[in-house]
CSV table of C-alpha atoms and ligand atoms in Angstrom, one decimal:
chain,number,residue,atom,x,y,z
A,273,MET,CA,-34.1,-27.1,34.4
A,274,PRO,CA,-36.5,-27.7,31.5
A,275,HIS,CA,-38.5,-24.6,30.5
A,276,ASP,CA,-40.9,-23.5,27.9
A,277,ALA,CA,-40.3,-21.9,24.5
A,278,LEU,CA,-38.9,-18.4,24.8
A,279,PHE,CA,-39.7,-17.0,21.3
A,280,PRO,CA,-43.0,-16.6,19.5
A,281,ASP,CA,-44.1,-18.8,16.6
A,282,HIS,CA,-43.6,-16.1,13.9
A,283,PHE,CA,-40.1,-15.1,15.2
A,284,LEU,CA,-37.6,-15.1,12.4
A,285,PHE,CA,-34.5,-17.2,13.2
A,286,GLY,CA,-31.4,-17.5,10.9
A,287,GLY,CA,-28.1,-16.0,9.9
A,288,ALA,CA,-26.7,-12.9,8.2
A,289,LEU,CA,-24.2,-12.5,5.4
A,290,ALA,CA,-22.8,-9.8,3.1
A,291,GLY,CA,-22.2,-10.5,-0.6
A,292,ASN,CA,-18.6,-9.3,-0.6
A,293,GLN,CA,-17.6,-11.5,2.3
A,294,TYR,CA,-18.8,-14.8,0.9
A,295,GLU,CA,-19.7,-14.7,-2.8
A,296,GLY,CA,-16.4,-14.5,-4.4
A,297,GLY,CA,-16.8,-14.5,-8.2
A,298,PHE,CA,-15.7,-10.9,-8.1
A,299,ASP,CA,-15.3,-10.7,-11.9
A,300,GLN,CA,-17.9,-13.3,-12.9
A,301,GLY,CA,-21.2,-12.6,-14.5
A,302,ARG,CA,-20.0,-9.2,-15.7
A,303,LYS,CA,-19.7,-7.9,-12.2
A,304,GLY,CA,-17.7,-4.6,-11.7
A,305,LEU,CA,-15.3,-3.9,-9.0
A,306,SER,CA,-16.6,-2.7,-5.7
A,307,ILE,CA,-14.7,-0.8,-3.0
A,308,VAL,CA,-14.1,-4.1,-1.1
A,309,ASP,CA,-12.3,-5.5,-4.1
A,310,VAL,CA,-9.4,-3.2,-3.5
A,311,GLU,CA,-9.2,-3.8,0.2
A,312,PRO,CA,-6.2,-6.1,0.7
A,313,ALA,CA,-5.7,-8.6,3.5
A,314,GLY,CA,-2.7,-8.3,5.8
A,315,PRO,CA,-0.9,-5.3,7.2
A,316,GLU,CA,-1.8,-3.1,4.3
A,317,ARG,CA,-5.5,-3.3,5.0
A,318,LYS,CA,-5.5,-0.8,7.9
A,319,GLU,CA,-3.3,1.6,6.0
A,320,MET,CA,-5.6,1.3,2.9
A,321,LEU,CA,-8.7,1.9,4.9
A,322,GLU,CA,-7.2,5.0,6.5
A,323,HIS,CA,-5.5,6.4,3.3
A,324,PRO,CA,-7.3,4.8,0.4
A,325,LYS,CA,-6.1,7.2,-2.3
A,326,LYS,CA,-3.1,5.1,-3.3
A,327,TYR,CA,-5.0,1.8,-3.3
A,328,LEU,CA,-7.8,2.3,-5.7
A,329,GLN,CA,-6.7,-0.3,-8.2
A,330,VAL,CA,-6.1,-4.0,-7.9
A,331,ARG,CA,-2.3,-4.6,-7.4
A,332,ASP,CA,-0.4,-7.8,-8.2
A,333,ASP,CA,1.6,-7.8,-5.0
A,334,LEU,CA,-1.5,-7.8,-2.7
A,335,TYR,CA,-4.0,-10.4,-1.7
A,336,TYR,CA,-7.7,-9.4,-1.9
A,337,PRO,CA,-9.9,-11.8,0.1
A,338,SER,CA,-13.2,-10.6,-1.4
A,339,HIS,CA,-12.2,-11.8,-4.9
A,340,ARG,CA,-12.8,-15.4,-4.1
A,341,ALA,CA,-14.1,-15.3,-0.5
A,342,ILE,CA,-15.7,-18.7,0.1
A,343,GLU,CA,-17.0,-18.9,-3.4
A,344,PHE,CA,-20.7,-19.0,-2.6
A,345,TYR,CA,-21.1,-17.9,-6.2
A,346,ASP,CA,-20.5,-21.5,-7.1
A,347,HIS,CA,-21.5,-23.2,-3.9
A,348,PHE,CA,-24.8,-21.5,-3.1
A,349,LYS,CA,-27.0,-24.5,-3.5
A,350,GLU,CA,-24.9,-26.5,-1.1
A,351,ASP,CA,-24.7,-23.7,1.4
A,352,ILE,CA,-28.4,-22.9,1.4
A,353,ARG,CA,-29.2,-26.6,1.8
A,354,LEU,CA,-27.1,-26.5,5.0
A,355,PHE,CA,-29.0,-23.4,6.2
A,356,GLY,CA,-32.2,-25.4,5.4
A,357,GLU,CA,-30.9,-28.3,7.5
A,358,MET,CA,-30.6,-25.9,10.5
A,359,HIS,CA,-34.2,-24.9,9.9
A,360,PHE,CA,-33.5,-21.2,9.3
A,361,SER,CA,-36.7,-19.2,8.8
A,362,ALA,CA,-34.7,-16.2,7.6
A,363,LEU,CA,-31.4,-15.5,5.8
A,364,ARG,CA,-30.1,-11.9,5.6
A,365,ILE,CA,-28.0,-11.4,2.5
A,366,SER,CA,-26.8,-8.3,0.6
A,367,ILE,CA,-27.0,-7.7,-3.1
A,368,ALA,CA,-23.6,-6.8,-4.5
A,369,TRP,CA,-24.4,-3.4,-6.1
A,370,ALA,CA,-21.6,-3.9,-8.7
A,371,ARG,CA,-23.2,-7.1,-10.0
A,372,ILE,CA,-26.3,-5.1,-10.9
A,373,PHE,CA,-24.6,-1.9,-12.0
A,374,PRO,CA,-21.0,-2.8,-12.7
A,375,ASN,CA,-19.7,0.8,-12.7
A,376,GLY,CA,-22.6,2.3,-10.8
A,377,ASP,CA,-23.8,4.9,-13.2
A,378,GLU,CA,-25.2,2.8,-16.1
A,379,THR,CA,-28.8,3.4,-17.1
A,380,GLU,CA,-29.6,-0.3,-17.6
A,381,PRO,CA,-28.9,-3.1,-15.1
A,382,ASN,CA,-26.8,-6.1,-15.8
A,383,GLU,CA,-29.2,-9.0,-16.4
A,384,GLU,CA,-26.6,-11.7,-15.5
A,385,GLY,CA,-26.2,-10.2,-12.0
A,386,LEU,CA,-30.0,-10.1,-11.5
A,387,LYS,CA,-30.3,-13.7,-12.6
A,388,PHE,CA,-27.8,-14.8,-10.0
A,389,TYR,CA,-30.0,-13.5,-7.2
A,390,ASP,CA,-33.1,-15.0,-8.9
A,391,GLN,CA,-31.4,-18.3,-8.4
A,392,VAL,CA,-30.5,-17.6,-4.8
A,393,PHE,CA,-34.0,-16.6,-4.0
A,394,ASP,CA,-35.3,-19.8,-5.7
A,395,GLU,CA,-33.1,-21.8,-3.6
A,396,LEU,CA,-34.1,-20.1,-0.4
A,397,GLU,CA,-37.8,-20.6,-1.3
A,398,LYS,CA,-37.2,-24.3,-1.6
A,399,TYR,CA,-36.3,-24.4,2.1
A,400,HIS,CA,-38.9,-21.9,3.2
A,401,ILE,CA,-36.2,-19.4,4.2
A,402,GLU,CA,-37.3,-15.8,4.1
A,403,PRO,CA,-34.7,-13.5,2.5
A,404,VAL,CA,-33.9,-10.3,4.4
A,405,VAL,CA,-32.0,-8.0,2.0
A,406,THR,CA,-29.4,-5.3,2.6
A,407,ILE,CA,-29.2,-3.0,-0.4
A,408,SER,CA,-25.8,-1.6,0.3
A,409,HIS,CA,-23.4,-3.5,2.6
A,410,TYR,CA,-20.0,-1.8,2.4
A,411,GLU,CA,-19.7,-2.6,-1.3
A,412,THR,CA,-20.3,0.6,-3.3
A,413,PRO,CA,-19.1,0.2,-7.0
A,414,LEU,CA,-15.5,1.4,-7.3
A,415,GLY,CA,-16.5,3.3,-10.4
A,416,LEU,CA,-18.6,5.7,-8.3
A,417,VAL,CA,-15.6,6.5,-6.2
A,418,LYS,CA,-13.3,7.2,-9.1
A,419,MET,CA,-15.7,9.2,-11.1
A,420,TYR,CA,-17.9,10.9,-8.5
A,421,GLY,CA,-16.0,10.8,-5.2
A,422,GLY,CA,-18.3,8.3,-3.6
A,423,TRP,CA,-21.0,9.6,-1.2
A,424,SER,CA,-19.4,13.1,-1.1
A,425,ASN,CA,-21.4,13.6,-4.2
A,426,ARG,CA,-25.1,14.3,-4.2
A,427,LYS,CA,-25.4,12.4,-7.6
A,428,LEU,CA,-24.9,9.1,-5.7
A,429,ILE,CA,-28.5,9.5,-4.4
A,430,ASP,CA,-29.8,9.0,-7.9
A,431,PHE,CA,-27.5,6.1,-8.8
A,432,TYR,CA,-28.5,4.4,-5.6
A,433,LEU,CA,-32.2,5.0,-6.3
A,434,ARG,CA,-31.9,3.6,-9.8
A,435,TYR,CA,-30.3,0.5,-8.3
A,436,ALA,CA,-32.9,0.2,-5.5
A,437,GLU,CA,-35.8,0.6,-7.9
A,438,THR,CA,-34.3,-2.2,-10.0
A,439,LEU,CA,-34.2,-4.5,-7.0
A,440,PHE,CA,-37.7,-3.6,-5.8
A,441,LYS,CA,-39.2,-4.2,-9.2
A,442,ARG,CA,-37.4,-7.5,-9.7
A,443,TYR,CA,-37.5,-9.0,-6.2
A,444,GLY,CA,-40.4,-7.1,-4.6
A,445,ASN,CA,-42.7,-10.1,-4.8
A,446,ARG,CA,-40.1,-12.2,-2.9
A,447,VAL,CA,-38.6,-10.0,-0.3
A,448,LYS,CA,-40.6,-8.3,2.5
A,449,TYR,CA,-37.7,-7.0,4.7
A,450,TRP,CA,-35.2,-4.5,3.2
A,451,MET,CA,-32.4,-2.5,4.8
A,452,SER,CA,-31.0,0.6,3.0
A,453,PHE,CA,-27.4,0.8,4.3
A,454,ASN,CA,-25.5,-1.6,6.5
A,455,GLU,CA,-24.3,0.0,9.7
A,456,ILE,CA,-24.8,3.4,8.3
A,457,ASN,CA,-23.3,5.0,11.4
A,458,CYS,CA,-19.9,3.4,10.7
A,459,ILE,CA,-19.3,6.2,8.2
A,460,VAL,CA,-18.1,8.2,11.2
A,461,THR,CA,-15.2,5.9,12.0
A,462,SER,CA,-14.8,4.1,8.7
A,463,PRO,CA,-15.6,6.6,6.0
A,464,PHE,CA,-14.1,4.5,3.1
A,465,ILE,CA,-16.0,1.3,4.0
A,466,ALA,CA,-19.4,2.9,4.8
A,467,GLY,CA,-19.3,6.0,2.7
A,468,ALA,CA,-16.9,5.2,-0.2
A,469,LEU,CA,-15.1,8.4,0.8
A,470,VAL,CA,-11.4,9.1,0.0
A,471,LEU,CA,-10.5,11.7,2.5
A,472,ASP,CA,-6.7,11.6,2.2
A,473,ASP,CA,-6.5,15.3,1.2
A,474,VAL,CA,-9.6,16.6,2.9
A,475,PRO,CA,-8.8,19.0,5.8
A,476,ASN,CA,-12.2,19.0,7.6
A,477,LYS,CA,-12.9,15.3,7.5
A,478,LYS,CA,-16.0,15.6,9.8
A,479,GLN,CA,-17.6,18.1,7.4
A,480,ALA,CA,-17.1,15.6,4.6
A,481,ILE,CA,-18.4,12.7,6.7
A,482,TYR,CA,-21.5,14.3,7.9
A,483,GLN,CA,-22.3,15.7,4.4
A,484,ALA,CA,-22.0,12.2,2.9
A,485,SER,CA,-24.1,10.9,5.8
A,486,HIS,CA,-26.7,13.4,4.9
A,487,TYR,CA,-26.8,12.1,1.3
A,488,GLU,CA,-27.1,8.5,2.5
A,489,LEU,CA,-29.9,9.5,4.8
A,490,VAL,CA,-31.8,11.2,2.0
A,491,ALA,CA,-31.1,8.2,-0.3
A,492,SER,CA,-32.5,5.9,2.4
A,493,ALA,CA,-35.6,8.0,2.8
A,494,LYS,CA,-36.2,8.2,-0.9
A,495,ALA,CA,-35.7,4.4,-1.2
A,496,THR,CA,-38.3,4.0,1.6
A,497,LYS,CA,-40.7,6.1,-0.4
A,498,LEU,CA,-40.1,4.2,-3.5
A,499,LEU,CA,-40.4,0.8,-1.8
A,500,HIS,CA,-43.8,1.8,-0.3
A,501,GLU,CA,-45.1,2.9,-3.6
A,502,LEU,CA,-43.9,-0.1,-5.6
A,503,VAL,CA,-44.4,-2.9,-3.0
A,504,PRO,CA,-47.0,-1.8,-0.4
A,505,ASN,CA,-46.5,-4.8,1.9
A,506,ALA,CA,-42.7,-4.5,2.1
A,507,GLU,CA,-40.9,-2.9,5.0
A,508,MET,CA,-37.7,-0.7,5.1
A,509,GLY,CA,-35.4,-0.7,8.0
A,510,CYS,CA,-32.4,1.3,8.9
A,511,MET,CA,-29.4,-0.6,10.1
A,512,LEU,CA,-27.1,0.6,12.9
A,513,ALA,CA,-24.0,-0.9,14.4
A,514,PHE,CA,-25.0,-0.5,18.0
A,515,SER,CA,-22.4,-0.9,20.7
A,516,PRO,CA,-24.0,0.9,23.7
A,517,PHE,CA,-21.8,3.0,25.9
A,518,TYR,CA,-21.8,2.7,29.7
A,519,ALA,CA,-20.6,5.4,32.0
A,520,ASN,CA,-17.5,4.2,34.0
A,521,THR,CA,-18.8,5.6,37.3
A,522,CYS,CA,-21.8,7.4,38.7
A,523,LYS,CA,-19.9,10.7,38.4
A,524,PRO,CA,-22.3,13.0,36.6
A,525,GLU,CA,-19.8,14.0,34.0
A,526,ASP,CA,-19.2,10.3,33.1
A,527,GLN,CA,-22.9,10.0,32.5
A,528,ILE,CA,-22.8,12.9,30.1
A,529,ALA,CA,-19.9,11.4,28.3
A,530,ALA,CA,-21.8,8.1,27.8
A,531,LEU,CA,-24.9,10.0,26.7
A,532,GLN,CA,-22.8,11.8,24.1
A,533,GLN,CA,-21.1,8.7,22.8
A,534,ASN,CA,-24.4,6.9,22.4
A,535,ARG,CA,-25.7,9.9,20.4
A,536,VAL,CA,-22.9,9.4,17.8
A,537,THR,CA,-24.8,6.2,16.8
A,538,LEU,CA,-28.4,7.2,17.8
A,539,PHE,CA,-28.2,10.3,15.5
A,540,PHE,CA,-28.6,7.9,12.5
A,541,GLY,CA,-31.5,6.1,14.1
A,542,ASP,CA,-33.1,9.4,15.1
A,543,VAL,CA,-33.1,10.8,11.6
A,544,HIS,CA,-34.4,7.5,10.1
A,545,ALA,CA,-37.1,6.9,12.8
A,546,ARG,CA,-38.2,10.5,13.6
A,547,GLY,CA,-37.6,12.1,10.2
A,548,CYS,CA,-35.5,15.1,11.3
A,549,TYR,CA,-32.1,16.1,12.6
A,550,PRO,CA,-32.0,16.0,16.4
A,551,SER,CA,-31.2,19.4,18.1
A,552,TYR,CA,-28.1,18.0,19.9
A,553,MET,CA,-26.3,17.9,16.6
A,554,ASN,CA,-26.4,21.7,16.2
A,555,ARG,CA,-23.9,22.2,19.0
A,556,PHE,CA,-21.6,19.6,17.6
A,557,PHE,CA,-21.8,20.9,14.1
A,558,LYS,CA,-21.0,24.4,15.3
A,559,ALA,CA,-18.1,23.3,17.4
A,560,ASN,CA,-16.6,21.4,14.5
A,561,GLY,CA,-17.1,24.0,11.8
A,562,ILE,CA,-19.6,21.8,10.0
A,563,GLU,CA,-22.1,23.4,7.7
A,564,LEU,CA,-24.3,21.0,5.8
A,565,GLU,CA,-26.0,21.6,2.6
A,566,ILE,CA,-29.5,20.5,3.3
A,567,THR,CA,-32.4,21.5,1.0
A,568,ASP,CA,-36.0,22.1,1.9
A,569,GLU,CA,-36.8,19.1,-0.3
A,570,ASP,CA,-34.4,16.9,1.7
A,571,ARG,CA,-36.1,17.9,4.9
A,572,LYS,CA,-39.5,17.1,3.5
A,573,VAL,CA,-38.3,13.7,2.2
A,574,LEU,CA,-36.8,12.8,5.5
A,575,ARG,CA,-39.9,13.9,7.4
A,576,GLU,CA,-42.3,12.0,5.2
A,577,ASN,CA,-40.5,8.7,4.8
A,578,THR,CA,-39.4,7.3,8.1
A,579,VAL,CA,-38.4,3.6,8.4
A,580,ASP,CA,-40.8,0.8,9.3
A,581,TYR,CA,-38.4,-1.0,11.7
A,582,ILE,CA,-35.0,-0.6,13.3
A,583,SER,CA,-32.4,-3.2,12.7
A,584,PHE,CA,-29.0,-3.4,14.3
A,585,SER,CA,-25.8,-5.4,14.8
A,586,TYR,CA,-24.8,-6.1,18.3
A,587,TYR,CA,-21.4,-7.5,19.2
A,588,MET,CA,-20.3,-5.6,22.3
A,589,SER,CA,-20.7,-2.7,24.7
A,590,PHE,CA,-18.2,0.0,25.5
A,591,THR,CA,-17.4,1.9,28.6
A,592,THR,CA,-16.4,5.6,28.8
A,593,ASP,CA,-15.8,8.4,31.2
A,594,ALA,CA,-15.4,12.2,31.2
A,595,ASP,CA,-11.7,12.0,30.5
A,596,GLN,CA,-12.3,10.2,27.3
A,597,ARG,CA,-12.5,12.3,24.3
A,598,SER,CA,-16.0,11.9,22.8
A,599,LEU,CA,-16.4,10.8,19.3
A,600,LEU,CA,-18.8,13.6,18.8
A,601,ALA,CA,-16.1,16.1,19.7
A,602,ASN,CA,-12.9,14.3,18.6
A,603,GLU,CA,-11.6,11.6,16.4
A,604,VAL,CA,-9.8,9.3,18.8
A,605,PHE,CA,-11.6,7.0,21.1
A,606,GLU,CA,-9.9,4.6,23.5
A,607,PRO,CA,-12.6,2.8,25.5
A,608,VAL,CA,-12.2,2.3,29.3
A,609,LYS,CA,-11.8,-1.3,30.3
A,610,ASN,CA,-14.9,-2.7,31.8
A,611,PRO,CA,-13.9,-5.1,34.6
A,612,TYR,CA,-17.3,-6.9,34.6
A,613,VAL,CA,-17.0,-8.3,31.1
A,614,GLU,CA,-14.6,-10.6,29.2
A,615,ALA,CA,-13.2,-10.1,25.8
A,616,SER,CA,-13.0,-12.2,22.6
A,617,ASP,CA,-9.7,-13.3,21.0
A,618,TRP,CA,-9.9,-10.1,19.0
A,619,GLY,CA,-10.4,-7.9,22.1
A,620,TRP,CA,-14.1,-7.3,21.6
A,621,PRO,CA,-15.9,-7.0,24.9
A,622,ILE,CA,-18.4,-9.9,25.5
A,623,ASP,CA,-21.5,-8.5,27.1
A,624,PRO,CA,-24.8,-10.5,26.7
A,625,VAL,CA,-26.7,-8.2,29.1
A,626,GLY,CA,-25.7,-5.3,27.0
A,627,LEU,CA,-27.9,-6.7,24.2
A,628,ARG,CA,-31.0,-6.6,26.5
A,629,TYR,CA,-30.0,-3.0,27.4
A,630,ALA,CA,-29.6,-2.1,23.7
A,631,LEU,CA,-33.0,-3.6,22.8
A,632,ASN,CA,-34.8,-1.8,25.6
A,633,LEU,CA,-33.0,1.5,24.9
A,634,LEU,CA,-33.9,1.4,21.2
A,635,TYR,CA,-37.5,0.3,21.8
A,636,ASP,CA,-38.0,3.0,24.4
A,637,ARG,CA,-36.6,5.6,22.0
A,638,TYR,CA,-38.3,4.7,18.8
A,639,GLN,CA,-41.4,2.5,19.6
A,640,LYS,CA,-40.9,0.6,16.3
A,641,PRO,CA,-40.3,-3.1,15.8
A,642,LEU,CA,-36.6,-4.1,16.2
A,643,PHE,CA,-34.7,-6.7,14.3
A,644,ILE,CA,-31.3,-8.0,15.5
A,645,VAL,CA,-29.6,-8.7,12.2
A,646,GLU,CA,-26.1,-9.5,13.4
A,647,ASN,CA,-24.7,-11.0,16.6
A,648,GLY,CA,-21.9,-13.6,17.0
A,649,LEU,CA,-18.4,-14.5,18.1
A,650,GLY,CA,-15.4,-14.3,15.9
A,651,ALA,CA,-13.0,-17.0,17.1
A,652,ARG,CA,-10.2,-19.3,16.1
A,653,ASP,CA,-11.5,-22.9,15.6
A,654,GLU,CA,-9.5,-26.1,15.9
A,655,ILE,CA,-10.2,-29.2,14.0
A,656,GLU,CA,-9.9,-32.4,16.2
A,657,PRO,CA,-8.0,-35.4,14.8
A,658,ASP,CA,-11.4,-37.0,14.2
A,659,GLY,CA,-12.5,-34.0,12.1
A,660,SER,CA,-14.9,-32.6,14.6
A,661,ILE,CA,-14.9,-28.9,15.8
A,662,HIS,CA,-16.0,-28.3,19.4
A,663,ASP,CA,-16.9,-24.6,19.4
A,664,ASP,CA,-18.4,-24.5,22.9
A,665,TYR,CA,-17.2,-20.9,23.3
A,666,ARG,CA,-19.5,-19.9,20.3
A,667,ILE,CA,-22.4,-21.9,21.8
A,668,ASN,CA,-21.9,-20.2,25.1
A,669,TYR,CA,-21.7,-16.7,23.5
A,670,LEU,CA,-24.9,-17.2,21.5
A,671,ASN,CA,-26.7,-19.0,24.3
A,672,ASP,CA,-26.1,-16.1,26.7
A,673,HIS,CA,-27.1,-13.5,24.2
A,674,LEU,CA,-30.3,-15.3,23.2
A,675,VAL,CA,-31.3,-15.6,26.8
A,676,GLN,CA,-31.0,-11.8,27.1
A,677,VAL,CA,-33.0,-11.4,23.9
A,678,ALA,CA,-35.7,-13.5,25.5
A,679,GLU,CA,-35.5,-11.2,28.6
A,680,ALA,CA,-36.0,-8.1,26.4
A,681,ILE,CA,-39.1,-9.7,24.8
A,682,LYS,CA,-40.4,-10.2,28.3
A,683,ASP,CA,-39.6,-6.6,29.0
A,684,GLY,CA,-42.0,-5.7,26.2
A,685,VAL,CA,-39.8,-5.2,23.2
A,686,ASP,CA,-41.4,-5.9,19.9
A,687,LEU,CA,-38.8,-8.0,18.0
A,688,ILE,CA,-39.1,-9.3,14.5
A,689,GLY,CA,-36.2,-11.8,14.6
A,690,TYR,CA,-32.6,-12.7,15.2
A,691,THR,CA,-29.9,-13.6,12.6
A,692,THR,CA,-26.4,-14.5,13.7
A,693,TRP,CA,-23.5,-13.0,11.9
A,694,GLY,CA,-21.7,-15.4,9.5
A,695,PRO,CA,-23.6,-18.7,9.9
A,696,ILE,CA,-20.9,-20.0,7.6
A,697,ASP,CA,-17.3,-18.8,8.0
A,698,VAL,CA,-16.7,-15.8,5.8
A,699,VAL,CA,-14.0,-13.1,5.3
A,700,SER,CA,-13.8,-10.6,8.2
A,701,ALA,CA,-14.9,-7.1,7.2
A,702,GLY,CA,-12.6,-5.5,9.7
A,703,THR,CA,-9.4,-7.5,9.2
A,704,GLY,CA,-9.8,-9.4,6.0
A,705,GLU,CA,-9.0,-12.6,7.8
A,706,MET,CA,-10.7,-16.0,7.1
A,707,GLU,CA,-9.5,-17.3,10.4
A,708,LYS,CA,-11.7,-14.9,12.4
A,709,ARG,CA,-14.6,-17.4,12.2
A,710,TYR,CA,-18.2,-16.9,13.2
A,711,GLY,CA,-19.9,-19.9,11.5
A,712,PHE,CA,-21.8,-23.0,12.4
A,713,ILE,CA,-20.2,-24.3,9.2
A,714,TYR,CA,-16.5,-24.4,8.9
A,715,VAL,CA,-14.9,-23.5,5.5
A,716,ASP,CA,-11.5,-24.9,4.7
A,717,ARG,CA,-9.8,-21.7,3.5
A,718,ASP,CA,-7.1,-19.8,5.3
A,719,ASN,CA,-6.0,-16.1,5.5
A,720,LYS,CA,-4.0,-16.4,2.3
A,721,GLY,CA,-6.7,-18.1,0.3
A,722,ASN,CA,-5.4,-21.7,0.6
A,723,GLY,CA,-7.6,-24.6,1.4
A,724,SER,CA,-10.1,-27.1,-0.2
A,725,LEU,CA,-13.2,-24.9,0.5
A,726,GLU,CA,-14.8,-28.0,2.0
A,727,ARG,CA,-17.7,-27.2,4.3
A,728,ARG,CA,-17.8,-29.0,7.7
A,729,LYS,CA,-20.4,-28.8,10.5
A,730,LYS,CA,-19.2,-27.5,13.8
A,731,LYS,CA,-20.8,-28.6,17.1
A,732,SER,CA,-22.8,-25.4,17.1
A,733,PHE,CA,-24.6,-26.5,14.0
A,734,ASP,CA,-26.9,-29.0,15.8
A,735,TRP,CA,-27.1,-26.8,18.8
A,736,TYR,CA,-28.5,-23.9,16.8
A,737,ARG,CA,-31.0,-26.1,14.9
A,738,ASP,CA,-32.3,-27.4,18.3
A,739,VAL,CA,-32.7,-23.8,19.5
A,740,ILE,CA,-34.6,-22.9,16.4
A,741,ASP,CA,-36.8,-26.1,16.6
A,742,SER,CA,-37.6,-25.6,20.2
A,743,LYS,CA,-38.0,-21.8,20.0
A,744,GLY,CA,-35.4,-21.4,22.7
A,745,ALA,CA,-36.6,-24.1,25.0
A,746,THR,CA,-33.2,-25.8,24.8
A,747,LEU,CA,-31.3,-22.7,25.9
A,748,ASN,CA,-29.4,-22.9,29.1
A,749,LEU,CA,-30.9,-20.5,31.7
A,750,SER,CA,-28.4,-21.1,34.5
A,751,LYS,CA,-27.4,-17.4,35.0
A,752,GLU,CA,-29.5,-15.0,37.2
A,753,THR,CA,-31.4,-12.2,35.4
A,754,ILE,CA,-33.1,-9.2,36.9
A,755,LYS,CA,-36.9,-9.4,36.7
B,232,P53,P1,-15.6,-8.5,11.5
B,232,P53,C1,-16.9,-3.2,13.6
B,232,P53,C2,-17.7,-3.2,14.7
B,232,P53,C3,-18.9,-3.8,14.7
B,232,P53,C4,-19.4,-4.3,13.6
B,232,P53,O1,-17.0,-7.8,11.9
B,232,P53,C5,-18.7,-4.3,12.4
B,232,P53,C6,-17.4,-3.7,12.4
B,232,P53,C7,-16.6,-3.7,11.2
B,232,P53,O2,-15.6,-4.6,11.3
B,232,P53,O3,-19.1,-4.8,11.2
B,232,P53,C8,-20.1,-5.7,11.1
B,232,P53,O4,-15.9,-9.2,10.3
B,232,P53,C9,-20.4,-5.8,9.6
B,232,P53,C10,-20.1,-7.1,9.0
B,232,P53,C11,-18.9,-7.7,9.7
B,232,P53,C12,-19.3,-8.0,11.2
B,232,P53,O5,-19.7,-6.8,11.8
B,232,P53,O6,-14.7,-7.4,11.4
B,232,P53,O7,-21.8,-5.5,9.3
B,232,P53,O8,-19.9,-7.0,7.6
B,232,P53,O9,-18.3,-8.9,9.2
B,232,P53,C13,-18.2,-8.6,12.0
B,232,P53,O10,-15.3,-9.5,12.6
């Protein structure tokens, strides 16, 4: 059934990437090592992320996928041209902090690193693609871990601000939408990735995690203040990994369990959007022996510098019940299986309606514009004998999610845009694999780093361009929705 456009004219449509997952060139242009550069692929990755202490230097016997990634550092013109061909109006990228401050604590930035992004922005401008920039995407300079203990140290706030100020001054005239920390809430489950924390020998890990979170939240608020002073028209967003929790049954205790699980994530949105710590955290802090060092000045900075918009990644929903141990109370979480949704090849629940739910929940709570800055399907792709790649599973995933995004807009949600994760195949953040692919563009490189790096359009490439051109009029609306 033909239908009208579903998205407004000014809606930003495009893709999202993170420097460490596609740039490569890990030691080019005087770049320093970042924490990702010591995260190996293969079975050691999980061990490294849980017990990083022994892994803080590059070893000859391990393979580090970030070092070369898909070598965007050398291919950026070709890749951006392809995004232009899909008629992207936005591309979310991150700046690799260690390209700008190789060790993290220098007083002067590295000009070569700054020049690289000048060129990237020039290229984006050519195709009228608006850059959306994450300041810190899981890539804290390794030097800040070794010398200062990562975000366990209040000093990181000043290093971060020096870096942010450098970016605002250099690129402020070219970038409107900024994000302070990628998936800031992931520090709770991935303290090394999201907080550059080495907690091997720390007895009360939660104390360390929430203190580091506090420093990141203060850094985010201070960066927001600085951005508003230096670039009045620019906007700062917080960025959450949002996988909403459903209660497994209508049993009241199950509802409380789901409420609590959602608060693990919403805490970070609450501080960013409302400017103060929500009272529900007091009980949790007390129960876990957490005492945070929070100064009066911190409270003032948080209160006076709330974010302009809320951005988030959405891949899946989870289901929980009262028998599950809440993340707020415990460390281990095993989701309950939801019989109404399918799962990806990597076991991630696939729930398009959950995206409508998430959008409505966040908009009800914050009443600020939202921006979906990651959504997509990681899957194995097969190349047919004629060279084509029929990724209908990816098209179906994105189609069904976009239909629900359109429903949320009809529900009244104010949405800035939608960028799919990994418009070109990149290294997986979680597993370090290349073969967990999200792209519209296939990259010939495998899990061990072999391959020609050739770029090849998948079936989804033309499909996404048509969705963008038609503002959603080509989407397939065959499934029933609740009005
Ligand atoms: P990969 C877990 C759950 C939800 C989002 O993830 C996550 C993660 C971490 O793995 O991270 C975001 O590559 C992140 C991206 C990442 C993307 O999701 O593990 O912001 O850097 O690549 C997809 O499949």
